[in-house]
Coordinates of C-alpha atoms and ligand atoms in Angstrom, one line a residue:
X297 CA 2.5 -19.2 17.6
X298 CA -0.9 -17.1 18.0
X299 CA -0.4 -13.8 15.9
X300 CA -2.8 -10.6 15.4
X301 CA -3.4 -9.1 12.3
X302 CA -4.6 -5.4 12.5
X303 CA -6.7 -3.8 9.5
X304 CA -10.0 -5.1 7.3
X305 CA -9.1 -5.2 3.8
X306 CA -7.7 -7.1 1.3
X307 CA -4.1 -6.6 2.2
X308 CA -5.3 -7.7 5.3
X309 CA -6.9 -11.1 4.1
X310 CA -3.5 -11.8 1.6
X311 CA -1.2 -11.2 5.2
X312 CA -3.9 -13.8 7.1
X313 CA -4.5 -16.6 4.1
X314 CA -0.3 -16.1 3.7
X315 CA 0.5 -16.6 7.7
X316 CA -2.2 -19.5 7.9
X317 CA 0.0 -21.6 5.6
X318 CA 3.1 -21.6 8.4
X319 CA 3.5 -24.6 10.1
X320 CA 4.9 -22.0 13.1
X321 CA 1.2 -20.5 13.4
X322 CA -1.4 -22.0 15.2
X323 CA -4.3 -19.3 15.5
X324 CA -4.3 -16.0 13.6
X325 CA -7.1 -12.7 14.9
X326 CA -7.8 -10.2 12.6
X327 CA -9.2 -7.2 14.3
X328 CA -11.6 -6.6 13.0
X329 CA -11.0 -8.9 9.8
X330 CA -13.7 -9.0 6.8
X331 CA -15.7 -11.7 5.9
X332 CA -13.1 -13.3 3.9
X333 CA -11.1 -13.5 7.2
X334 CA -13.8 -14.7 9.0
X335 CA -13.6 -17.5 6.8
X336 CA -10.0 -18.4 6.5
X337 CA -8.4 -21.5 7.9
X338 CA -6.9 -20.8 11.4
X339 CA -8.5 -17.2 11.8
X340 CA -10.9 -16.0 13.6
X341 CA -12.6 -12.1 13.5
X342 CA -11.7 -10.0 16.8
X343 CA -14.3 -6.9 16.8
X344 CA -12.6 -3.4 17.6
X345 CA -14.7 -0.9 20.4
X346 CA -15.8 1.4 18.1
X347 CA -14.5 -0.3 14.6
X348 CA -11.4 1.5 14.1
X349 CA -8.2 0.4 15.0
X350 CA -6.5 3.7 14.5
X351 CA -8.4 4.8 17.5
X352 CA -6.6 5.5 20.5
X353 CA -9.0 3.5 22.3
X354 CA -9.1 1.2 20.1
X355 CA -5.2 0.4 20.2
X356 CA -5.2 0.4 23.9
X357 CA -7.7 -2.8 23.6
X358 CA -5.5 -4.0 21.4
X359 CA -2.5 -4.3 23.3
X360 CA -4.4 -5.4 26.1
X361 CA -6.0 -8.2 24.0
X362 CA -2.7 -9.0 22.7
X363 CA -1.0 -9.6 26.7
X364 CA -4.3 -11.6 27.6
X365 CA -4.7 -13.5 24.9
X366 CA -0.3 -13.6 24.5
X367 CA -0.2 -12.8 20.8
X368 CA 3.4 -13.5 19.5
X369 CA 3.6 -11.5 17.0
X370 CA 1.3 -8.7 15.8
X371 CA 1.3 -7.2 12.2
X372 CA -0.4 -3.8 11.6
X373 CA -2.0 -3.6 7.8
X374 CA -2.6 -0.3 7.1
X375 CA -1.1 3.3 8.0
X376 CA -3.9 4.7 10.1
X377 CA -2.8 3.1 13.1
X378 CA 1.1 2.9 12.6
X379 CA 0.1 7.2 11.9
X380 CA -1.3 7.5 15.8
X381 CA 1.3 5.0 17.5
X382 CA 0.4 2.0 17.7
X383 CA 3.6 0.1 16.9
X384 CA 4.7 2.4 19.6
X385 CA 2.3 1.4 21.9
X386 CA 3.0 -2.5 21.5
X387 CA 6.8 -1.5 22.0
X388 CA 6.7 -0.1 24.8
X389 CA 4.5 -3.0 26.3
X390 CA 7.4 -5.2 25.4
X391 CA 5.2 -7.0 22.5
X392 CA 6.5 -7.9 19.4
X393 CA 5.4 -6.0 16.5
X394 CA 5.5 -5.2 12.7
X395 CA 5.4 -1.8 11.8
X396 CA 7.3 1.5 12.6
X397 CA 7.5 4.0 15.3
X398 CA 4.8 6.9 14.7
X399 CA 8.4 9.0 14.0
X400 CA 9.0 6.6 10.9
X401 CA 5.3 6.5 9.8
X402 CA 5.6 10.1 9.3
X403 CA 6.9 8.9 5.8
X404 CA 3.8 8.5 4.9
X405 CA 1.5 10.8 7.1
X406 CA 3.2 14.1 6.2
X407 CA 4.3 14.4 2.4
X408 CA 6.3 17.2 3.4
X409 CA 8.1 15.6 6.1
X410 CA 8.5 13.0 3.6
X411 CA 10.1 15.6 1.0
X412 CA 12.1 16.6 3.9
X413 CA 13.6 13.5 4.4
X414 CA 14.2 12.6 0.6
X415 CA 16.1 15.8 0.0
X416 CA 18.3 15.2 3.0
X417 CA 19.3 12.3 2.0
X418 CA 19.4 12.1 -1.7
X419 CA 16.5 10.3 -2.8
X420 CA 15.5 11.1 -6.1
X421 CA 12.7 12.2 -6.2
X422 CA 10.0 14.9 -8.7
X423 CA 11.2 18.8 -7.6
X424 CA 8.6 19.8 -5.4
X425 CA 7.7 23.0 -2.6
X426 CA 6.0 22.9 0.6
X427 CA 3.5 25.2 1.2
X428 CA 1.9 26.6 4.5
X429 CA 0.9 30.3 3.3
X430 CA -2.0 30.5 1.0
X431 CA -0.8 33.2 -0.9
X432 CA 2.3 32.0 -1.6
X433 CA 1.0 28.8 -2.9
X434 CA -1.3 30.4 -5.0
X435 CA 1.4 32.9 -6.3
X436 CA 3.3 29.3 -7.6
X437 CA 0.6 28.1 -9.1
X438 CA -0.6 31.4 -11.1
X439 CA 2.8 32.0 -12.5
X440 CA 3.4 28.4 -13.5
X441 CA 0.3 28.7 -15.5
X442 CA 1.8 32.1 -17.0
X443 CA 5.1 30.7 -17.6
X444 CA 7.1 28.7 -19.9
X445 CA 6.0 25.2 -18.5
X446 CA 1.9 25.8 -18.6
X447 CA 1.5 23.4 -20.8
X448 CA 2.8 20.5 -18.0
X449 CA 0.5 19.3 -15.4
X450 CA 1.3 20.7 -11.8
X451 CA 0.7 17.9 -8.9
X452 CA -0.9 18.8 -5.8
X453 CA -0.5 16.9 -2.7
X454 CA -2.4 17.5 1.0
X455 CA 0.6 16.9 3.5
X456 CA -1.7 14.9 5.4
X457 CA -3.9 11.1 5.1
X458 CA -6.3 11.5 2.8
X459 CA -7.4 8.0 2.1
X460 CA -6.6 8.5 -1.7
X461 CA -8.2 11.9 -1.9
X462 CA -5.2 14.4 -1.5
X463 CA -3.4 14.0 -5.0
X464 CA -4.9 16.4 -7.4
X465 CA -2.9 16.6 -11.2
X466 CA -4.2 19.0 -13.3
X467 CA -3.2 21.0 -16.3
X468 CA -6.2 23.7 -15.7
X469 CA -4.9 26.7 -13.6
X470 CA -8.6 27.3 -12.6
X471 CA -8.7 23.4 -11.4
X472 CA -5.7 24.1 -9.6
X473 CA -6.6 27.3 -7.7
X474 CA -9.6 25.5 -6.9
X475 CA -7.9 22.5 -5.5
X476 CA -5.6 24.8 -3.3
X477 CA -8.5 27.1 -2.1
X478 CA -10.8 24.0 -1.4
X479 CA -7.7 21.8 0.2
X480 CA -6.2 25.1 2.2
X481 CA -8.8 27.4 2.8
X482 CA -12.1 25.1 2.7
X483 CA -10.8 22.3 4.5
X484 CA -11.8 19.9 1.9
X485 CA -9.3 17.3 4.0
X486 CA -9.6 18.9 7.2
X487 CA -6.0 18.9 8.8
X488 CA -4.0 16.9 6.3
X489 CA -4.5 19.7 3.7
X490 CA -3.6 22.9 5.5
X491 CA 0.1 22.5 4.2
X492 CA 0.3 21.6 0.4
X493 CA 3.1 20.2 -1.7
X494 CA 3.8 21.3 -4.9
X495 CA 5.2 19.2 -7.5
X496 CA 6.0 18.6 -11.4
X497 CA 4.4 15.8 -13.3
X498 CA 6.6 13.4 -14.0
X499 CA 5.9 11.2 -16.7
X500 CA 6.5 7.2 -17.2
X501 CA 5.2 4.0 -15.8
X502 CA 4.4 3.7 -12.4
X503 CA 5.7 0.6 -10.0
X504 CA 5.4 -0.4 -6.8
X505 CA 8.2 -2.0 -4.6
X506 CA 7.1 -3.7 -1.4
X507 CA 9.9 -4.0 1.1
X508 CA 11.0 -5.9 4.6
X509 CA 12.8 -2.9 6.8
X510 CA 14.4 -2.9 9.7
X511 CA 16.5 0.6 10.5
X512 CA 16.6 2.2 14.1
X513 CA 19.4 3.3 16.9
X514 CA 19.2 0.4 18.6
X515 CA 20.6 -2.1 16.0
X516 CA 23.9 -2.4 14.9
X517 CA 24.8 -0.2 12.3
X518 CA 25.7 -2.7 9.7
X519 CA 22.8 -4.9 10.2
X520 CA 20.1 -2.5 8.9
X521 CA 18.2 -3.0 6.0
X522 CA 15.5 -3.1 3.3
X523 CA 14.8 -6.3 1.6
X524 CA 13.1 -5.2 -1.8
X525 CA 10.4 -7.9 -2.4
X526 CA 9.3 -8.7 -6.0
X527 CA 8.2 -5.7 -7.8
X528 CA 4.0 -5.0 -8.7
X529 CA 2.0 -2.4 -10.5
X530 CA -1.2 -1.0 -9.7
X531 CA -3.9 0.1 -11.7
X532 CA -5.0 3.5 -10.6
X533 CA -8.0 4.8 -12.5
X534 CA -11.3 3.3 -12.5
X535 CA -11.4 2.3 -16.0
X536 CA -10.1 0.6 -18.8
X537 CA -7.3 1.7 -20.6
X538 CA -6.3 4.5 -17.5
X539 CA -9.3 6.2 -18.3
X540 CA -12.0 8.0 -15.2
X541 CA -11.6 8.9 -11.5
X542 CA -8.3 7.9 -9.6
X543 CA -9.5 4.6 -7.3
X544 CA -7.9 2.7 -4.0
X545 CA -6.6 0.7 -7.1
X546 CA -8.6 -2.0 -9.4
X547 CA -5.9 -4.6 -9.9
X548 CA -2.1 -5.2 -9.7
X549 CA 0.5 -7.8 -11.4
X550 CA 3.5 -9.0 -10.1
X551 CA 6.5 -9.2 -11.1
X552 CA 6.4 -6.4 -13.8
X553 CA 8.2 -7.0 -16.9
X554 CA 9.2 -3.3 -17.7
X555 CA 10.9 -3.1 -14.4
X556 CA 14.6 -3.9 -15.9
X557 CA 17.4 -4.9 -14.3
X558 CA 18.9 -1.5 -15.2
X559 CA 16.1 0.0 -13.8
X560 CA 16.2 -2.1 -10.3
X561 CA 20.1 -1.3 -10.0
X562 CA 19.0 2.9 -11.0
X563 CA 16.3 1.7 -8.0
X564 CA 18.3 0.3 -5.4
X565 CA 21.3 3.1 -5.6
X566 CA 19.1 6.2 -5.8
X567 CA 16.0 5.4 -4.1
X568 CA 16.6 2.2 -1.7
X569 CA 20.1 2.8 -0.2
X570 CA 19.9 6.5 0.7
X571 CA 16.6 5.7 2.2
X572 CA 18.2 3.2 4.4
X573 CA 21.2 5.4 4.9
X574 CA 18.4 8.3 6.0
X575 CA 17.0 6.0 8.3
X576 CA 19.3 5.1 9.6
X577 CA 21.0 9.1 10.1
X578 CA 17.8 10.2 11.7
X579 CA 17.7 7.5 13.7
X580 CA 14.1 6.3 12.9
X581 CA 13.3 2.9 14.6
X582 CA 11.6 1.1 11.8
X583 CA 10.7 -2.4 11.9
X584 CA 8.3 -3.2 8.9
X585 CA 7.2 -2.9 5.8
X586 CA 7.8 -0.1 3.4
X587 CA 6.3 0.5 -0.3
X588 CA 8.5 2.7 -2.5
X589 CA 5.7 4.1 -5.4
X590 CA 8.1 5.1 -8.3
X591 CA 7.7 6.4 -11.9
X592 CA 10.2 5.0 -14.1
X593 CA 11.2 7.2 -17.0
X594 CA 14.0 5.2 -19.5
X595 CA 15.6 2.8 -16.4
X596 CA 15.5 5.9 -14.5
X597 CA 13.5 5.8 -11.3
X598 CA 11.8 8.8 -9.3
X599 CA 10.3 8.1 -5.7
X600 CA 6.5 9.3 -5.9
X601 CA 5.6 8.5 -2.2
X602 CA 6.4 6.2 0.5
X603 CA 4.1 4.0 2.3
X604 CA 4.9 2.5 5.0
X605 CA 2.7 -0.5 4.6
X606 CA 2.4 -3.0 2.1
X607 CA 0.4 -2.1 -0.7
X608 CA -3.7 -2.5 -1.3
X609 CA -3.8 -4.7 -4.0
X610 CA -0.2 -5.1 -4.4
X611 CA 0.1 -7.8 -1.4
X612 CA -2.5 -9.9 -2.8
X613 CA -0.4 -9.9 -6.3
X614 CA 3.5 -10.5 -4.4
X615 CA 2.2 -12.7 -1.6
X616 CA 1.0 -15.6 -3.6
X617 CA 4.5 -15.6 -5.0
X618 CA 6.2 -15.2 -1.7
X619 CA 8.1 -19.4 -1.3
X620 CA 9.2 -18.4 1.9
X621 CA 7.5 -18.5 5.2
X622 CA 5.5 -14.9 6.3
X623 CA 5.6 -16.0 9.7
X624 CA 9.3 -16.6 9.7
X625 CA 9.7 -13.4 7.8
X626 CA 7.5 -11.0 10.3
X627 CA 9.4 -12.9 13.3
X628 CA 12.4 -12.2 11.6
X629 CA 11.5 -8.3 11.3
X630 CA 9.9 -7.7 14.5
X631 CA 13.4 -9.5 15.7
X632 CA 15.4 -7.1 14.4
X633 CA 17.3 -10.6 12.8
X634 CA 16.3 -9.7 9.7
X635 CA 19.9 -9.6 7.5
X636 CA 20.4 -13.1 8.6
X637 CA 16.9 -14.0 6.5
X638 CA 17.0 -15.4 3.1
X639 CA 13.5 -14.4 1.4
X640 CA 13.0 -16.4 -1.5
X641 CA 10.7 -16.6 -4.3
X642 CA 8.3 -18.6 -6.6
X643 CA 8.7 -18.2 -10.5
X644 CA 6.3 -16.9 -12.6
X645 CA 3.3 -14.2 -12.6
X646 CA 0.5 -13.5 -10.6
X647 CA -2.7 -10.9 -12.2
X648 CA -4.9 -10.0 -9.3
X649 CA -8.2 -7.7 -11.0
X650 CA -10.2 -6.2 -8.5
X651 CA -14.1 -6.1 -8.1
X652 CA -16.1 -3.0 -7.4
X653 CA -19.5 -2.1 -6.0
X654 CA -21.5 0.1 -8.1
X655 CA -21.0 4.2 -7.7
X656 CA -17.3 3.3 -6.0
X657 CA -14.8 5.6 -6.4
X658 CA -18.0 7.8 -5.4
X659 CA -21.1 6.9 -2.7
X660 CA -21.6 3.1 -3.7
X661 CA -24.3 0.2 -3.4
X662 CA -23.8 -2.3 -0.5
X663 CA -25.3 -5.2 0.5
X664 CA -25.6 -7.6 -2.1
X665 CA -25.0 -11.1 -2.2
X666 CA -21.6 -12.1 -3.7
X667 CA -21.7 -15.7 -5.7
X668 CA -18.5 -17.4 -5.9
X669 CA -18.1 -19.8 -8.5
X670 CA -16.2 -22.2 -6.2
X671 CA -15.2 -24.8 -8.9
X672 CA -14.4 -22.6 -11.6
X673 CA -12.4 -20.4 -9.5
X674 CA -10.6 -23.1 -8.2
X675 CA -10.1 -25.0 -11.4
X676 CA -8.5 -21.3 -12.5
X677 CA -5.6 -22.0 -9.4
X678 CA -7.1 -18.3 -8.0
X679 CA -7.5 -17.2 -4.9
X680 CA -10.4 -14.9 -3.9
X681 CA -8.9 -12.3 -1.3
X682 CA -11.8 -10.4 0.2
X683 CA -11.6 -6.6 0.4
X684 CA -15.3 -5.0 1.0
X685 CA -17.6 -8.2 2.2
X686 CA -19.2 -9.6 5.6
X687 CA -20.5 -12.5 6.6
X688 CA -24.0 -12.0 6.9
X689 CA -26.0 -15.3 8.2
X690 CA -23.5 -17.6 6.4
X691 CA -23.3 -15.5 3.2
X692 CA -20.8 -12.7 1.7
X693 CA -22.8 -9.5 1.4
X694 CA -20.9 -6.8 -0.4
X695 CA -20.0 -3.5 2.2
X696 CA -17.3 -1.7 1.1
X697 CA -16.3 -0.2 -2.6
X698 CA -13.6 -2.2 -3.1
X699 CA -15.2 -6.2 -2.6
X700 CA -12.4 -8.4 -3.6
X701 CA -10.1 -9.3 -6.2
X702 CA -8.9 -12.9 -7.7
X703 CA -5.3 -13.4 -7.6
X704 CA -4.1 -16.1 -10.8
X705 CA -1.0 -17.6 -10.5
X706 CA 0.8 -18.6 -14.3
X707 CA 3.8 -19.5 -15.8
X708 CA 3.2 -16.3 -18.3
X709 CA 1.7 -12.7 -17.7
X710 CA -0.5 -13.9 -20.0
X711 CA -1.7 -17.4 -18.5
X712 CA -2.0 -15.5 -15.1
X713 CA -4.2 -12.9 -16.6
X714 CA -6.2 -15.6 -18.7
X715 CA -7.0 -17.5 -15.8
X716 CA -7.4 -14.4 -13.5
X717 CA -10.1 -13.7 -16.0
X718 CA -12.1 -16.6 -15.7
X719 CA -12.0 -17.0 -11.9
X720 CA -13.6 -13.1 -12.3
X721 CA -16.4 -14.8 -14.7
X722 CA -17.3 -16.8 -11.9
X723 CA -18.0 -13.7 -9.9
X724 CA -21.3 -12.7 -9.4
X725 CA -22.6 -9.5 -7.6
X726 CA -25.5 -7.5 -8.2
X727 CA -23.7 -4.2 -9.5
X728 CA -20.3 -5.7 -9.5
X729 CA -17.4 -3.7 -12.2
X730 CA -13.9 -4.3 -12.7
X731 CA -11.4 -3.4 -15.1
X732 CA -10.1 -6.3 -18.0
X733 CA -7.2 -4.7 -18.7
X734 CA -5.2 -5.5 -16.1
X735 CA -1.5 -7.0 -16.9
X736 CA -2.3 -5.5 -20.3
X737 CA -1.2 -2.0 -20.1
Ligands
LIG166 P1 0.9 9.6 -4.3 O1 -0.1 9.5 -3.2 O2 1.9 10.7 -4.0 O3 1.5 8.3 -4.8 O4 0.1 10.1 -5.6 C1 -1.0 9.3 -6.0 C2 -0.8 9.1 -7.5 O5 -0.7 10.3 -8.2 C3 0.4 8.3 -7.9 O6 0.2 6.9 -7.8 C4 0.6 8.7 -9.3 O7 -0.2 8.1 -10.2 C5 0.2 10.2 -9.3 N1 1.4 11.1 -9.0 C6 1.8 11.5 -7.8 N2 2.9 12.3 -8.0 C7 3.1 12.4 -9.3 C8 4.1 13.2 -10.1 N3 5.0 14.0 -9.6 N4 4.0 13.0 -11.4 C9 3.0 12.3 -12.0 N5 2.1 11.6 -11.3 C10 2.1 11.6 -10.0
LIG167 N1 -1.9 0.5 -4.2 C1 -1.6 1.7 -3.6 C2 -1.5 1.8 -2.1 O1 -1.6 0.8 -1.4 O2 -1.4 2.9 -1.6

């Protein structure tokens, strides 16, 4: 089968290296791919008109590429797209496709919609508002910095995408006037921050669970579902030890060994069943992957955000542990067969750090060469899943903040990280960072 894979990151280049191993798959596009896919076996790069396939343009080449070129199967990376329509698009072209309706990917684009829906259907969740009026907002946060609970954090969200930028903790009520003034009034995010919500902090450890979905009116009731896939963590902030600016994320583990079995049971009744139920009640046609973020306090687990996506760089931790076939799996999605799939699983851990370009999470360097240590790499079992690089003349050049990460395999948390390590040593990038804590905290 010929599939297209739609995004440029290095979710995109785990979901590519992942499908290339099916026997099923014979030629794999990424539009528009990175230099890592440009490389990998059974790809080939598909430039977008105008570079960005959440585009309208863009997704109307898209299909058509897809009918001329008859694509099989097409699986949409990151929410941009899926937040204009695109699986929609496909859908109604009769292709087959992995991602939800734009209805569904609301989930994601509006955090109060989101809210909405969680409420409704009792997802637990941190007790938030929505805001539209200035003043009112502003009236919340002045008298939770005058009242009993000043001392805790208030989180503030934008409603809208904000490519990482639309979360703002703080336990300053000047920081947080600010951050309503400049997200409501100054347009800081344009649209996406003209409604605000409003939530309490929530303390615990964070973890990410990636998920298979398929909900929607046109199914049979009793075949709907959400296949949980091994649980991973992200590491947030920029530095070690959780410490600077809030990033895309510098490294994730998977499976992660705080995440209890008490903890996946207080998971699966209170955050993954009523969100299938709600699904299912609202009649949201949803065929795709989801990503429940959740903070778990003692077993007990809160639903942060949805994404309806896989995770950037969860994937490139849980794929590599993924025994079954992701061809077979997105077939079985896009399908709608989905309950009759088994999806199994390879023992032990993965650690996947992440390298940066100098300056990211702010303005950062491009264009320097990247030097992969081959051997070493491969003599560490990692795979190098690129993120921010293009093939420039036959060589990786570095063009985005995020450039790539590693991604160890190991019987232990502690071989994975060891050898995740090593592969990094063999790294080289003029400016290059990353974090070593990864796994460890
Ligand atoms: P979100 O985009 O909603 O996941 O927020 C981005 C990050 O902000 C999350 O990964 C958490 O680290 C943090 N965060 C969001 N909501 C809360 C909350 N209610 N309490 C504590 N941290 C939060
Ligand atoms: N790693 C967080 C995300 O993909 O949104």
């Amino acid at each position: 089968m010929k599939v297209l894979v739609i995004g440029s990151g290095g979710r995109e280049h785990a979901i590519a290296w992942k499908l290339a191993q099916s026997g099923r798959v014979e030629q794999i596009y990424v539009a528009p791919g990175n230099g890592g896919t440009a490389l990998e076996a059974k790809c080939r790069n598909v430039a977008v008109p105008g570079g960005d396939p959440g585009a309208l343009a863009a997704q109307q080449f898209l299909v058509d590429f897809a009918r001329t070129e008859h694509i099989d199967l097409t699986v949409v990376g990151p929410e941009a797209p899926l937040a204009s329509g695109i699986a929609d698009l496909f859908g109604q072209a009769g292709l087959a496709v992995v991602g939800p309706r734009v209805a569904a990917a609301r989930l994601e684009s509006s955090k109060a919609f989101a809210k909405t829906f969680m409420a409704a259907h009792g997802v637990r969740t941190a007790r938030s508002n929505t805001f539209t009026d200035y003043e009112a907002a502003m009236d919340l946060v002045r008298s939770h910095y005058a009242g009993p609970d000043r001392g805790r954090p208030l989180v503030i969200k934008a409603d809208g995408l904000a490519a990482g930028k639309g979360v703002v903790i703080t336990s300053r009520a000047d920081e947080a006037e600010a951050t309503v003034r400049d997200f409501m009034q100054g347009k800081a995010l344009g649209d996406a921050g003209a409604t605000l919500v409003i939530e309490e902090y929530l303390d615990g450890k964070e973890v990410s669970v990636l998920a298979a979905v398929q909900a929607g009116p046109d199914l049979v009731p009793e075949t709907a579902r959400i296949v949980p896939f091994i649980p991973a963590r992200d590491h947030k902030r920029r530095y070690d030890g959780g410490e600077g600016p809030n990033t895309g994320g510098m490294g994730a583990i998977a499976p992660v060994p705080d995440f209890t079995e008490a903890a996946q049971k207080d998971f699966r009744e209170h955050i993954l069943e009523p969100t299938l139920r709600g699904l299912q009640a609202e009649g949201l046609h949803y065929r795709g992957f989801i990503f429940f973020g959740l903070m778990v306090q003692d077993n007990r687990c809160y639903l942060l955000e949805y994404n309806v996506r896989l995770g950037d760089p969860e994937t490139q931790a849980v794929l590599p542990l993924m025994a079954s076939d992701m061809a077979e799996l997105c077939q079985s999605i896009a399908e709608g067969k989905l309950h009759q799939y088994k999806l199994n699983w390879k023992g032990g851990f993965v650690c996947a750090p992440v390298a940066v370009a100098e300056g990211y999470p702010g303005p950062y360097r491009k264009g320097d060469l990247i030097s992969l240590g081959k051997e070493k790499i491969a003599a560490s079992g990692a795979q190098v899943f690129i993120a921010g690089a293009a093939l420039d003349q036959g060589s990786l050049k570095t063009s985005g903040g995020r450039v790539l990460a590693v991604s160890a395999p190991g019987s232990s948390l502690e071989e994975a990280r060891s050898r995740a390590y090593s592969a990094m040593d063999a790294v080289r990038f003029d400016g290059m960072g990353y974090r070593r804590d990864i796994g460890a905290c």
